[in-house]
CSV table of C-alpha atoms and ligand atoms in Angstrom, one decimal:
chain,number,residue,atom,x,y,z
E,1,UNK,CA,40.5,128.3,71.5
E,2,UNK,CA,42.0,130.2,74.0
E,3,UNK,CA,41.7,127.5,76.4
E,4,UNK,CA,43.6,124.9,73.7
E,5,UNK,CA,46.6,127.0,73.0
E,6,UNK,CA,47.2,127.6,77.0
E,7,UNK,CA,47.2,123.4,77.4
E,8,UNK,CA,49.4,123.3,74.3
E,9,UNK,CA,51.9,125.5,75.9
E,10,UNK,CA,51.8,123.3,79.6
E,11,UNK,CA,52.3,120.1,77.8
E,12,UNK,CA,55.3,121.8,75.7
E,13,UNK,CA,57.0,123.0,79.2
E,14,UNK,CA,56.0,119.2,80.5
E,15,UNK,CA,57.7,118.2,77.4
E,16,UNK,CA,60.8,120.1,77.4
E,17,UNK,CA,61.6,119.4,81.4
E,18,UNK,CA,61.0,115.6,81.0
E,19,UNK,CA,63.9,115.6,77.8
E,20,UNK,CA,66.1,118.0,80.1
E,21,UNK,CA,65.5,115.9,83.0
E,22,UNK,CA,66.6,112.8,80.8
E,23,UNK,CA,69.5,114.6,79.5
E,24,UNK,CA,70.8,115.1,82.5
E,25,UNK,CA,70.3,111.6,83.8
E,26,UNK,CA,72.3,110.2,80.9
E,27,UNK,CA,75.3,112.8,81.2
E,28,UNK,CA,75.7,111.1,85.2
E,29,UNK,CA,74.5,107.6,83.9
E,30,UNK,CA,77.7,107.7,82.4
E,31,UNK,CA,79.6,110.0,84.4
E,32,UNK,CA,79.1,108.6,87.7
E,33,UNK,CA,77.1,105.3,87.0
E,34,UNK,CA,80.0,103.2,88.4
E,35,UNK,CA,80.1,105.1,91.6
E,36,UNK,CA,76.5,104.7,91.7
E,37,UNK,CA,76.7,100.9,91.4
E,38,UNK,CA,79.8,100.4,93.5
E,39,UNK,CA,78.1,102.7,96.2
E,40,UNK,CA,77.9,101.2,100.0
E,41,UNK,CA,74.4,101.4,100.0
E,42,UNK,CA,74.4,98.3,97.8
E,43,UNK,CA,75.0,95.7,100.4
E,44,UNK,CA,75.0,92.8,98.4
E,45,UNK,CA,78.2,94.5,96.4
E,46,UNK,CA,79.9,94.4,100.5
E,47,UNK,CA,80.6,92.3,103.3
E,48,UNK,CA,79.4,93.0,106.5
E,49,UNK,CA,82.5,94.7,107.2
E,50,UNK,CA,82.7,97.3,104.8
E,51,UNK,CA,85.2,95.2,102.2
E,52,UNK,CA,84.2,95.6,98.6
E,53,UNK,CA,83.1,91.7,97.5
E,54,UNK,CA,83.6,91.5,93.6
E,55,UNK,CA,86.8,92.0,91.6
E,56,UNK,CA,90.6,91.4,91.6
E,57,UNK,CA,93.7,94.0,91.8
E,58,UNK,CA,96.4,93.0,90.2
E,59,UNK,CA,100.5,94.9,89.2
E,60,UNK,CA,101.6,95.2,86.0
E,61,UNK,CA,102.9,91.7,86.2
E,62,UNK,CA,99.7,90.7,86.7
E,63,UNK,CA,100.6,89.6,90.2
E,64,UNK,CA,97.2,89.5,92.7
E,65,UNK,CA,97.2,92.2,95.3
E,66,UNK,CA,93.5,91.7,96.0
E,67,UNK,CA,90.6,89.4,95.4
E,68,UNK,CA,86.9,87.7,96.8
E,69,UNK,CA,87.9,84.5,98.3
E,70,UNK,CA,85.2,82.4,100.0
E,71,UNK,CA,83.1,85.1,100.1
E,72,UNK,CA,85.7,87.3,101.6
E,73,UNK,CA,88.3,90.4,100.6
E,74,UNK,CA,91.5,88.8,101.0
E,75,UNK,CA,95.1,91.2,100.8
E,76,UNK,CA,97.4,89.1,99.1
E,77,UNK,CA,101.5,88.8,99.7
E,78,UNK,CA,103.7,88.0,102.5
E,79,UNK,CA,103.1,91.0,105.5
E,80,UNK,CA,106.0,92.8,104.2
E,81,UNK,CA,105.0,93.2,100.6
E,82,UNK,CA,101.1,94.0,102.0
E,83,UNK,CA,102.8,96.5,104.0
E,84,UNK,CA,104.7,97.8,101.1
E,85,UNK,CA,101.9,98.2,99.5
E,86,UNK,CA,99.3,99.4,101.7
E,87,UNK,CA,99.0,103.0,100.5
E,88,UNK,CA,98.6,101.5,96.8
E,89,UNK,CA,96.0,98.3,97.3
E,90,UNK,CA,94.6,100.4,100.3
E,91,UNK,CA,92.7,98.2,103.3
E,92,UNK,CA,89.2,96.4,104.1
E,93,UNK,CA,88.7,99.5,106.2
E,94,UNK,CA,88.8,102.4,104.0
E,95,UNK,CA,91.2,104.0,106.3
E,96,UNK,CA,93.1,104.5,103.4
E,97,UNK,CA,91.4,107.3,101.8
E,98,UNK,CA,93.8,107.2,98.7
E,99,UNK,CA,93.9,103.2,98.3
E,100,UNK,CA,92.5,101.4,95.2
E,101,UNK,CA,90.1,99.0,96.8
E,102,UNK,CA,88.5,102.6,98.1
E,103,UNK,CA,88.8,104.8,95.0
E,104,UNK,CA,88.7,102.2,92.2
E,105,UNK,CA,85.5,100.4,93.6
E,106,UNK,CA,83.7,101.1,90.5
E,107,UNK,CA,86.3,99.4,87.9
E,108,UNK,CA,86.4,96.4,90.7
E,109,UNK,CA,83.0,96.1,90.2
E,110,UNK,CA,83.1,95.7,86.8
E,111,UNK,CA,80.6,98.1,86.4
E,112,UNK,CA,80.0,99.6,82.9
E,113,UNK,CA,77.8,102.0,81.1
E,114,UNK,CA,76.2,99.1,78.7
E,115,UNK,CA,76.5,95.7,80.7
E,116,UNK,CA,75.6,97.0,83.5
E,117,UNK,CA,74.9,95.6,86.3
E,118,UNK,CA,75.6,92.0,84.6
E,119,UNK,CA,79.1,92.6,84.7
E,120,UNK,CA,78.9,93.4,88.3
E,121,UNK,CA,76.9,89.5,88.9
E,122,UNK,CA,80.0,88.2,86.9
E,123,UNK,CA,82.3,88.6,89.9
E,124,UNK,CA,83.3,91.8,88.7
E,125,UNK,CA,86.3,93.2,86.9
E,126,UNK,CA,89.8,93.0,87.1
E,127,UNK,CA,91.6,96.3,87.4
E,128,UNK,CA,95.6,96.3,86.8
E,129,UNK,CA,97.4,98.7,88.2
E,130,UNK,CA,100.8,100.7,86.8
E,131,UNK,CA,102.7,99.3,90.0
E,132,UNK,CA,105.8,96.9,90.1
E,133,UNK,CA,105.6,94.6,92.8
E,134,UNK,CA,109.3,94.3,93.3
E,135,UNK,CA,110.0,98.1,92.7
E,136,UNK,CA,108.0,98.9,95.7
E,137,UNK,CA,109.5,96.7,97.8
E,138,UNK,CA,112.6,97.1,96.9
E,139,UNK,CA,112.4,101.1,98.1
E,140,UNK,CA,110.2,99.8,101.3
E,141,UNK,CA,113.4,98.0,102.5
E,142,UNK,CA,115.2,100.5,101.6
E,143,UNK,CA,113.4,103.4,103.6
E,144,UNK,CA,114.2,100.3,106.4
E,145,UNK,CA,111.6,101.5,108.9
E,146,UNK,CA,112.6,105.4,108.9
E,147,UNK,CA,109.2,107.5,107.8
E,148,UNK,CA,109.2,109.2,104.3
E,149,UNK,CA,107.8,108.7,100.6
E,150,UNK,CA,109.6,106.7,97.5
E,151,UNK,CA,108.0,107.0,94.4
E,152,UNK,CA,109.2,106.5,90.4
E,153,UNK,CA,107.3,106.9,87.4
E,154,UNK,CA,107.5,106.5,83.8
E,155,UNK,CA,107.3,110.5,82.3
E,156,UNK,CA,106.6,109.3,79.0
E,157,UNK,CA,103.6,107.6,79.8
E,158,UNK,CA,102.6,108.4,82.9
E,159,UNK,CA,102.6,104.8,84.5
E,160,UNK,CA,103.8,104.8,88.5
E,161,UNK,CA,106.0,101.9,89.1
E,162,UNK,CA,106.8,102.4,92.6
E,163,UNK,CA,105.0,104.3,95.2
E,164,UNK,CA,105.8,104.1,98.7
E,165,UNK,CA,104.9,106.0,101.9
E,166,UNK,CA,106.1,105.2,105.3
E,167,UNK,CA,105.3,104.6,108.3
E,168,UNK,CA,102.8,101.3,106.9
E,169,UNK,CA,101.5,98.4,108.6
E,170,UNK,CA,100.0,95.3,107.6
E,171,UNK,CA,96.6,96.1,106.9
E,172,UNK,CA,95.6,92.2,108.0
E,173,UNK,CA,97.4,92.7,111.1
E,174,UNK,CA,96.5,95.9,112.0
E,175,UNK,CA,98.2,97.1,114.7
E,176,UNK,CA,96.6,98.3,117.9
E,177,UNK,CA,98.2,100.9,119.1
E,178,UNK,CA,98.1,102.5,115.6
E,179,UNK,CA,96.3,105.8,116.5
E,180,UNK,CA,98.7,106.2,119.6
E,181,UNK,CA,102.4,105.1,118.5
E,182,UNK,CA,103.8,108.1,117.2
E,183,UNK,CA,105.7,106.0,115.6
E,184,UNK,CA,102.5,105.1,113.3
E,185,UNK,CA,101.7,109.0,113.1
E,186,UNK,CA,100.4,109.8,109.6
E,187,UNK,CA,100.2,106.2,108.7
E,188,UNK,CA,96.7,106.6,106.8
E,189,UNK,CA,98.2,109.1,104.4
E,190,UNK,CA,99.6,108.9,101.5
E,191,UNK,CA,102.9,110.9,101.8
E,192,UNK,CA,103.6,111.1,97.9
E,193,UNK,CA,100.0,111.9,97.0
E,194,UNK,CA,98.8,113.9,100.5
E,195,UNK,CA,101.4,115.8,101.9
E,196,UNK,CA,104.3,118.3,101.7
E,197,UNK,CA,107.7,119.0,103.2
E,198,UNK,CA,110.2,121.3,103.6
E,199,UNK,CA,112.1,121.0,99.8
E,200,UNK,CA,115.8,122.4,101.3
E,201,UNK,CA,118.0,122.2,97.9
E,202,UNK,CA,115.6,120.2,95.5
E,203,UNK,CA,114.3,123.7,95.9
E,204,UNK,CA,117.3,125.0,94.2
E,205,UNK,CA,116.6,123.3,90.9
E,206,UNK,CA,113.4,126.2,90.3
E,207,UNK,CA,115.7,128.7,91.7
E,208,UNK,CA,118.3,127.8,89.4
E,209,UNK,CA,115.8,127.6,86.0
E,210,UNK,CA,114.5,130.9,86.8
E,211,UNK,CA,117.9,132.6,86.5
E,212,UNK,CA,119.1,130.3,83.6
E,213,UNK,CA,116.2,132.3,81.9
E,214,UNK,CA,116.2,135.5,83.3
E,215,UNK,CA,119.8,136.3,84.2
E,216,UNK,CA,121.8,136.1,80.6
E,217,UNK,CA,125.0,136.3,82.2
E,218,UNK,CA,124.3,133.8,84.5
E,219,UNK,CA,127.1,131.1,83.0
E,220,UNK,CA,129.7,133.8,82.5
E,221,UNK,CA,129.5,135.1,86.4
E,222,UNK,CA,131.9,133.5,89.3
E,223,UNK,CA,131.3,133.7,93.4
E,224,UNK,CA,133.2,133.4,95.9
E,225,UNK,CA,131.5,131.7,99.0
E,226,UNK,CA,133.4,132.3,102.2
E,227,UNK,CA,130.8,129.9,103.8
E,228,UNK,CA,128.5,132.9,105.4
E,229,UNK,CA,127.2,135.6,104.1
E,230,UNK,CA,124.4,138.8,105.6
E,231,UNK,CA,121.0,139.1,103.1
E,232,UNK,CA,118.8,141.9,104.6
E,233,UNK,CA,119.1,141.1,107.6
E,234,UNK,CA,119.8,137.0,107.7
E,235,UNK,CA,122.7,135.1,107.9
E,236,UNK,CA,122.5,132.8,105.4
E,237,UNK,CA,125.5,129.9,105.9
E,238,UNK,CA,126.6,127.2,104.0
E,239,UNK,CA,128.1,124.1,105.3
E,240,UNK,CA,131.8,124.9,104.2
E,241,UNK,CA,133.7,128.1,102.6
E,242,UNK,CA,133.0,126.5,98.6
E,243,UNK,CA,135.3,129.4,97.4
E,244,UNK,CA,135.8,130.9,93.9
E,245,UNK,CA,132.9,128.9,91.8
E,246,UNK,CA,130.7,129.1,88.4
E,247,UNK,CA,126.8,128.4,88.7
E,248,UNK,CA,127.4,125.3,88.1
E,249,UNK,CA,129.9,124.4,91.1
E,250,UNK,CA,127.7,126.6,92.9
E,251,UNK,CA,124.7,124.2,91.9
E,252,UNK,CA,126.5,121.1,92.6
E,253,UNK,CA,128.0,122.5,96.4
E,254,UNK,CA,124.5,123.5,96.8
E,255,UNK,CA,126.1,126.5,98.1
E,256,UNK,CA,123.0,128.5,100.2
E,257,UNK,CA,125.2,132.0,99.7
E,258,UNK,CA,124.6,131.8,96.0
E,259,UNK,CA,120.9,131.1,96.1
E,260,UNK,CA,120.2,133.2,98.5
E,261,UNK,CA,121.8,136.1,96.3
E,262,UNK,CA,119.8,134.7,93.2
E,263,UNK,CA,116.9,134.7,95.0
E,264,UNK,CA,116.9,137.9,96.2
E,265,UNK,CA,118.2,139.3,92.5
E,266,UNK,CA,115.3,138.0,90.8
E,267,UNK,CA,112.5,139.1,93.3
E,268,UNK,CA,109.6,137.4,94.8
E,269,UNK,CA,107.4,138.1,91.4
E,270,UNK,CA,109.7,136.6,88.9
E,271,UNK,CA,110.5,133.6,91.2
E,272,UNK,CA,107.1,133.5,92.0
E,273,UNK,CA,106.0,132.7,88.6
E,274,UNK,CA,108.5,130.2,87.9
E,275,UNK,CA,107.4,128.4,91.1
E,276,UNK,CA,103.9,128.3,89.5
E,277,UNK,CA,105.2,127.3,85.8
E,278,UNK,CA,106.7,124.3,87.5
E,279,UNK,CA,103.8,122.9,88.6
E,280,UNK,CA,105.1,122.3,92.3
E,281,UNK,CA,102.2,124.6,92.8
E,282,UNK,CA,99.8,122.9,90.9
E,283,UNK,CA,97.2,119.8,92.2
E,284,UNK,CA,97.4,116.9,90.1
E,285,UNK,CA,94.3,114.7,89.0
E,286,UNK,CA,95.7,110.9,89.5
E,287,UNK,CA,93.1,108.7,87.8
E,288,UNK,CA,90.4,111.0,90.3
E,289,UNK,CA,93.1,111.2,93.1
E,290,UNK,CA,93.9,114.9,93.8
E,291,UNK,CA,97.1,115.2,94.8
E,292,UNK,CA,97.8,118.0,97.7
E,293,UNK,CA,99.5,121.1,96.1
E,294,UNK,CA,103.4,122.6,97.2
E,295,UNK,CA,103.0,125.6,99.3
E,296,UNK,CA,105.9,128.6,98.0
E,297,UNK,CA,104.6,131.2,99.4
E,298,UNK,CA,107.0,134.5,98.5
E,299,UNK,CA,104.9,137.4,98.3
E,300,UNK,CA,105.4,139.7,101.4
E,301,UNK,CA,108.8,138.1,102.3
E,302,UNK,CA,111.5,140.5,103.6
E,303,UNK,CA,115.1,139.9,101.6
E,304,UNK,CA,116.4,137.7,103.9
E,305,UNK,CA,113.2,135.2,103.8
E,306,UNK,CA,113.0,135.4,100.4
E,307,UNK,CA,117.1,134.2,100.0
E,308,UNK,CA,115.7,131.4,102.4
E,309,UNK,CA,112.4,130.9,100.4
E,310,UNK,CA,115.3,130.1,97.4
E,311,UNK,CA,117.1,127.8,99.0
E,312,UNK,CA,113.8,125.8,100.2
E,313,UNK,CA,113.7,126.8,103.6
E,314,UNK,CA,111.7,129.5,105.1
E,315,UNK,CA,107.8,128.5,104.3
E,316,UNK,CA,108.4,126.5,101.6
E,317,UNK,CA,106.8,122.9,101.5
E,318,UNK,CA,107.3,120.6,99.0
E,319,UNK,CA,104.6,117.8,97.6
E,320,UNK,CA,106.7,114.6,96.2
E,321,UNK,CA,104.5,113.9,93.5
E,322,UNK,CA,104.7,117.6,91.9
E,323,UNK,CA,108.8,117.4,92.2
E,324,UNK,CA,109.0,114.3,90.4
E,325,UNK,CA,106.2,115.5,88.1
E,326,UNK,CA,108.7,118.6,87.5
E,327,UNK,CA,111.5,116.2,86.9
E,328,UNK,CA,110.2,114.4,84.3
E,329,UNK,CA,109.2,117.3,82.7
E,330,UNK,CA,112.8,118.6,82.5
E,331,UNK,CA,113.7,114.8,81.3
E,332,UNK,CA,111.1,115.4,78.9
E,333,UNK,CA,112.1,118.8,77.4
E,334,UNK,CA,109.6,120.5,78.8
E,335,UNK,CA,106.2,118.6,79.6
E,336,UNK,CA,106.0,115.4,81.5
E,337,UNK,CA,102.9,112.7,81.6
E,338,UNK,CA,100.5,113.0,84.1
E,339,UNK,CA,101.3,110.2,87.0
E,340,UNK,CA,98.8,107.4,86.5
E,341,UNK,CA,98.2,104.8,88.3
E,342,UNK,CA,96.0,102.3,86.3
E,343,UNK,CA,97.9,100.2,83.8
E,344,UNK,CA,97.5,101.2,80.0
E,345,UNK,CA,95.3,98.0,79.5
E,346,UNK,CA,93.1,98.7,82.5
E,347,UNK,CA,92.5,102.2,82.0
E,348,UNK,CA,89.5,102.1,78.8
E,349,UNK,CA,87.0,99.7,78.2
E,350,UNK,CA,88.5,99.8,74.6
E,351,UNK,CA,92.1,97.8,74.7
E,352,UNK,CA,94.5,99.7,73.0
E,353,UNK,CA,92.9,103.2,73.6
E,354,UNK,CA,95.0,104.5,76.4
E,355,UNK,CA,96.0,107.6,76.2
E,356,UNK,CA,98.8,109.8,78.1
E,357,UNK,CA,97.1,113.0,79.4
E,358,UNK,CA,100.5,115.5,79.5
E,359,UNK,CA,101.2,118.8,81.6
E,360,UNK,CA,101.6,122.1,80.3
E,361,UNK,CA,105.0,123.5,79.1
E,362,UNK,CA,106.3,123.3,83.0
E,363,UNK,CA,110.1,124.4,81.8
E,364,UNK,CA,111.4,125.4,78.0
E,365,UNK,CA,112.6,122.8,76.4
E,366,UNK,CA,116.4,124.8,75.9
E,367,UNK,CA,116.3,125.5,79.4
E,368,UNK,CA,115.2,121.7,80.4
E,369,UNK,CA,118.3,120.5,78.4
E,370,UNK,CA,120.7,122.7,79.7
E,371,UNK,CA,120.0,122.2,83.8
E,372,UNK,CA,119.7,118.2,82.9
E,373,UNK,CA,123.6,118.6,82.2
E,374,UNK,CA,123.7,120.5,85.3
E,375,UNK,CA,122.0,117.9,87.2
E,376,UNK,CA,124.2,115.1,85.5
E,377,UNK,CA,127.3,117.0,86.6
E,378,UNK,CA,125.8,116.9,90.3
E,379,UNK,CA,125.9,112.8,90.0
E,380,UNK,CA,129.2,112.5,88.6
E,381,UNK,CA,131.3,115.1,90.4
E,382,UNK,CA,128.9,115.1,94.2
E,383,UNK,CA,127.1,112.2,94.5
E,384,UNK,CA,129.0,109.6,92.6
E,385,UNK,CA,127.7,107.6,89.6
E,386,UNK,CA,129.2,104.1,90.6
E,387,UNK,CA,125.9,103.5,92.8
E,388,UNK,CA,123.3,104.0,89.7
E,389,UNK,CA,124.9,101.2,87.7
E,390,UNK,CA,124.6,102.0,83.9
E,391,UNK,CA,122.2,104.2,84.8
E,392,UNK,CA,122.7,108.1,83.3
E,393,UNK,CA,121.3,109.3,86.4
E,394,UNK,CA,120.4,113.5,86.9
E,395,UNK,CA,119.4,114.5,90.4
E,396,UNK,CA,119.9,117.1,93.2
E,397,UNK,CA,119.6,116.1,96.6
E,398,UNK,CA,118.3,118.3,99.4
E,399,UNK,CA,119.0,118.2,103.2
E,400,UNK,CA,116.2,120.7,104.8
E,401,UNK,CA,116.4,122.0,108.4
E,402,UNK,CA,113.2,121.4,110.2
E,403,UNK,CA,114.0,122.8,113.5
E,404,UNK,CA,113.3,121.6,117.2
E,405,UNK,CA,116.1,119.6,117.3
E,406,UNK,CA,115.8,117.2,114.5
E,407,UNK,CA,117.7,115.9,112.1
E,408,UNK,CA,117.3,117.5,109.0
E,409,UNK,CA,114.6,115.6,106.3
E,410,UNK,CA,116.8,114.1,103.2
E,411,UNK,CA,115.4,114.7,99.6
E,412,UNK,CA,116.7,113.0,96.2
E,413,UNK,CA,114.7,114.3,93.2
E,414,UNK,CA,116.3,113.6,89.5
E,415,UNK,CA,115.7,111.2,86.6
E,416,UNK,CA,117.2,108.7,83.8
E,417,UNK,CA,118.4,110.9,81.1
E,418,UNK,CA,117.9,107.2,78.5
E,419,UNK,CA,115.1,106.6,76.2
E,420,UNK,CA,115.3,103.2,77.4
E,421,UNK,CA,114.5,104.3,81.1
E,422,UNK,CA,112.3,106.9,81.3
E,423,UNK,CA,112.0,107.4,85.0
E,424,UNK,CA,111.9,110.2,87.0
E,425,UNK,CA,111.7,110.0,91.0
E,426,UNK,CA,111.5,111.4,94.3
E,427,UNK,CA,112.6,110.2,97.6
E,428,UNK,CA,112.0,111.6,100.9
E,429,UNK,CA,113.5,110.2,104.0
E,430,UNK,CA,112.1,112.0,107.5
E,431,UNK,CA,114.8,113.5,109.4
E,432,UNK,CA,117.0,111.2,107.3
E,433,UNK,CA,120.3,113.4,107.6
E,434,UNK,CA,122.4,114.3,104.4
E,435,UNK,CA,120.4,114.2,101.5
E,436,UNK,CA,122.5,112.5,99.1
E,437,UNK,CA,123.7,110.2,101.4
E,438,UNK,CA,120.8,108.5,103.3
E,439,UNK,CA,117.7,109.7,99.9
E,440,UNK,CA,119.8,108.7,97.1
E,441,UNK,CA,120.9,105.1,98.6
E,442,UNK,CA,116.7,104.7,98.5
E,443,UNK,CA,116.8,106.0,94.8
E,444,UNK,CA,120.0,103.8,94.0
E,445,UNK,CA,117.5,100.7,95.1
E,446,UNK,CA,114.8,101.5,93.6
E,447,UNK,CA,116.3,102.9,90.1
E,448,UNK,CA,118.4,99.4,90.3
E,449,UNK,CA,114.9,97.4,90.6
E,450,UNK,CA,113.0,99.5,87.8
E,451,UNK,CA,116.0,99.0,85.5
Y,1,ZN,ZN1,128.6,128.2,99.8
């Protein structure tokens, strides 16, 4: 009898691991079943150099980037739209870590949870992406060969139109010197996704919520900049004497003197934690791509590098993705969509069921309203309206020192303050000079091709 119950009891614990083990094959079945399928171990799904061999990319317009022809990946376009492009189609490599052939090989393979792998003897799937063919290319010639990152998206639903990072190359003509040219450096990365900057004044804008919310007499205060002045113990300059001016004049001259003082007023801590509610810090999940987080670091910082650290200088450095992420939640009173990059009919096996995943509260919603009109001013008194068009355009630019030399790196981060143009965007131009000037002439042509 004895002998019976012990059995029953091995058989039970037989039982039970066999329905956990199953359990936990079904959670991954689903989870990860398309990566399983779309893995390189499946050579019939490859060709023998590496290129995935079943489905087509396509834009929004439905315009092929990439598809099996003859038994072969082809990149489609002329070699200046591939090169456009290459950081959003990716290459037959995989040097492009961040691409869509590499990162969306399950979809491409048309892989799901109840066909199978019937789908993936089909030819595979289609997957259309957020991106506008014409968009991109409009801020690739724009950028005209100097190194930096373009990139728009919709806030309201997350979609990216336009998504450009520079230096490219035609990934069908790859060149050989790539890994040697420093004018090539970087070229496998994705700057808007994979890499941060120094901010300079798009820095300002988090500078500038945090004391709209913790300074209450902040719009009733004057300066006067005499285009210098001594924080601990930095000289913190500005680019001209700006004078007698409210915050925001002093927002709009981008006057350093200012900031610095606000900086320094509100302390590493408080800044510290609007620098986190903005997100800048924060990693973003972009249909699995995680983008590379801002670096603010504050803590520590003697007054002086803290007035710096306000201004965007000092250690400060800047992901484009988070900024513009930031700027559509201001744009958006408050909370922004989360960028995407698949189209809202490729994105669920179920047409119709797209859904917008959405940030936390990144700014409140007053205080989003208020600094919009701040960065509207910006446009209309500084950096002139004329070039947006129709366009109610809110932006500050940024021109950051990087030292050794160099020019400085031009920033222009803003958005369309119109339902009927929900866009925020960043642009970044390398050592690109003034930031209004040389960024926002890349925004002005890519805003005018979104429109
Ligand atoms: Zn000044």
């Amino acid at each position: 009898m004895r002998k019976i119950e012990h059995r029953t009891w091995i058989c039970l614990l037989i039982a039970g691991l066999l329905a956990a083990g199953l359990l936990v094959f079904i959670v991954l079945f689903f989870k990860d079943g398309g990566q399983w399928a779309s893995a390189s171990f499946n050579r019939h799904l490859y060709s023998s150099s590496g290129s995935l061999l079943s489905g087509r990319l396509l834009d929004r317009e439905g315009n092929v980037l990439s598809q099996v022809e003859d038994g072969a990946r082809v990149i489609s376009g002329s070699a200046e739209q591939r090169t456009a492009m290459l950081h959003v189609t990716g290459d037959l490599q995989g040097k492009i870590a961040t691409g869509a052939l590499t990162v969306f090989a399950d979809r491409l393979t048309g892989y799901n949870p109840v066909l199978g792998a019937a789908a993936i003897q089909a030819g595979g799937g289609d997957v259309t992406l957020s991106i506008d063919s014409d968009c991109q290319l409009a801020a690739w010639r724009a950028l005209n060969g100097r190194k930096g990152a373009a990139a728009l998206y919709n806030y309201e639903t997350g979609e990216i139109l336009c998504m450009v990072s520079a230096p490219s190359y035609d990934p069908l003509n790859v060149p050989d010197n790539l890994e040697r040219d420093p004018a090539y450096e970087g070229a496998y990365i994705n700057r808007v996704l994979r890499a941060s900057f120094t901010p300079g004044s798009i820095m300002k804008t988090v500078t500038l919520h945090a004391a709209m919310e913790e300074l209450p007499d902040l719009f009733d205060r004057t300066w006067t900049c005499t285009g210098s002045t001594q924080i601990g113990g930095e000289l913190v300059t500005c680019t001209a004497a700006h004078g007698t001016q409210s915050i925001g004049q002093a927002f709009s001259n981008s006057c350093n003197c200012v900031f610095g003082q606000l900086a320094v007023e509100l302390g590493a801590d408080t800044l510290g934690r609007y620098v986190e509610q903005s997100g800048l810090t924060s990693s973003y999940s972009v249909d699995g791509i995680s983008t590379t987080p801002s670096s603010i670091p504050l803590e520590g910082l003697s007054e002086g590098q803290l007035a710096w650290a306000g201004i965007g200088q000092a250690q400060d450095l800047v992901n484009p993705l988070s900024m513009m992420v930031y700027m559509g939640a201001i744009a958006n009173g408050g909370r922004a969509a989360v960028p995407s990059l698949i189209g809202r009919d490729g994105a669920s096996l179920i047409p119709g069921s797209w859904s917008v995943r959405r940030t936390g509260t990144l700014i409140d919603a007053g205080t989003a309203e208020t600094l919009a009109q701040l960065m509207s001013d910006n446009v209309t008194y500084n950096y002139g309206s004329s070039r947006f068009g129709d366009l109610d355009v809110c932006a500050k630019s940024g021109t950051a020192e990087v030292g050794g030399g160099q020019n400085p790196h031009a920033w222009f981060a803003g958005f369309v303050r119109d339902e009927a143009h929900p866009y925020s965007f960043i642009v970044l131009v390398e050592n690109g000079g003034g930031g209004s000037a040389a960024a926002g002439d890349v925004a002005a042509a890519m805003l005018a091709a979104a429109a």
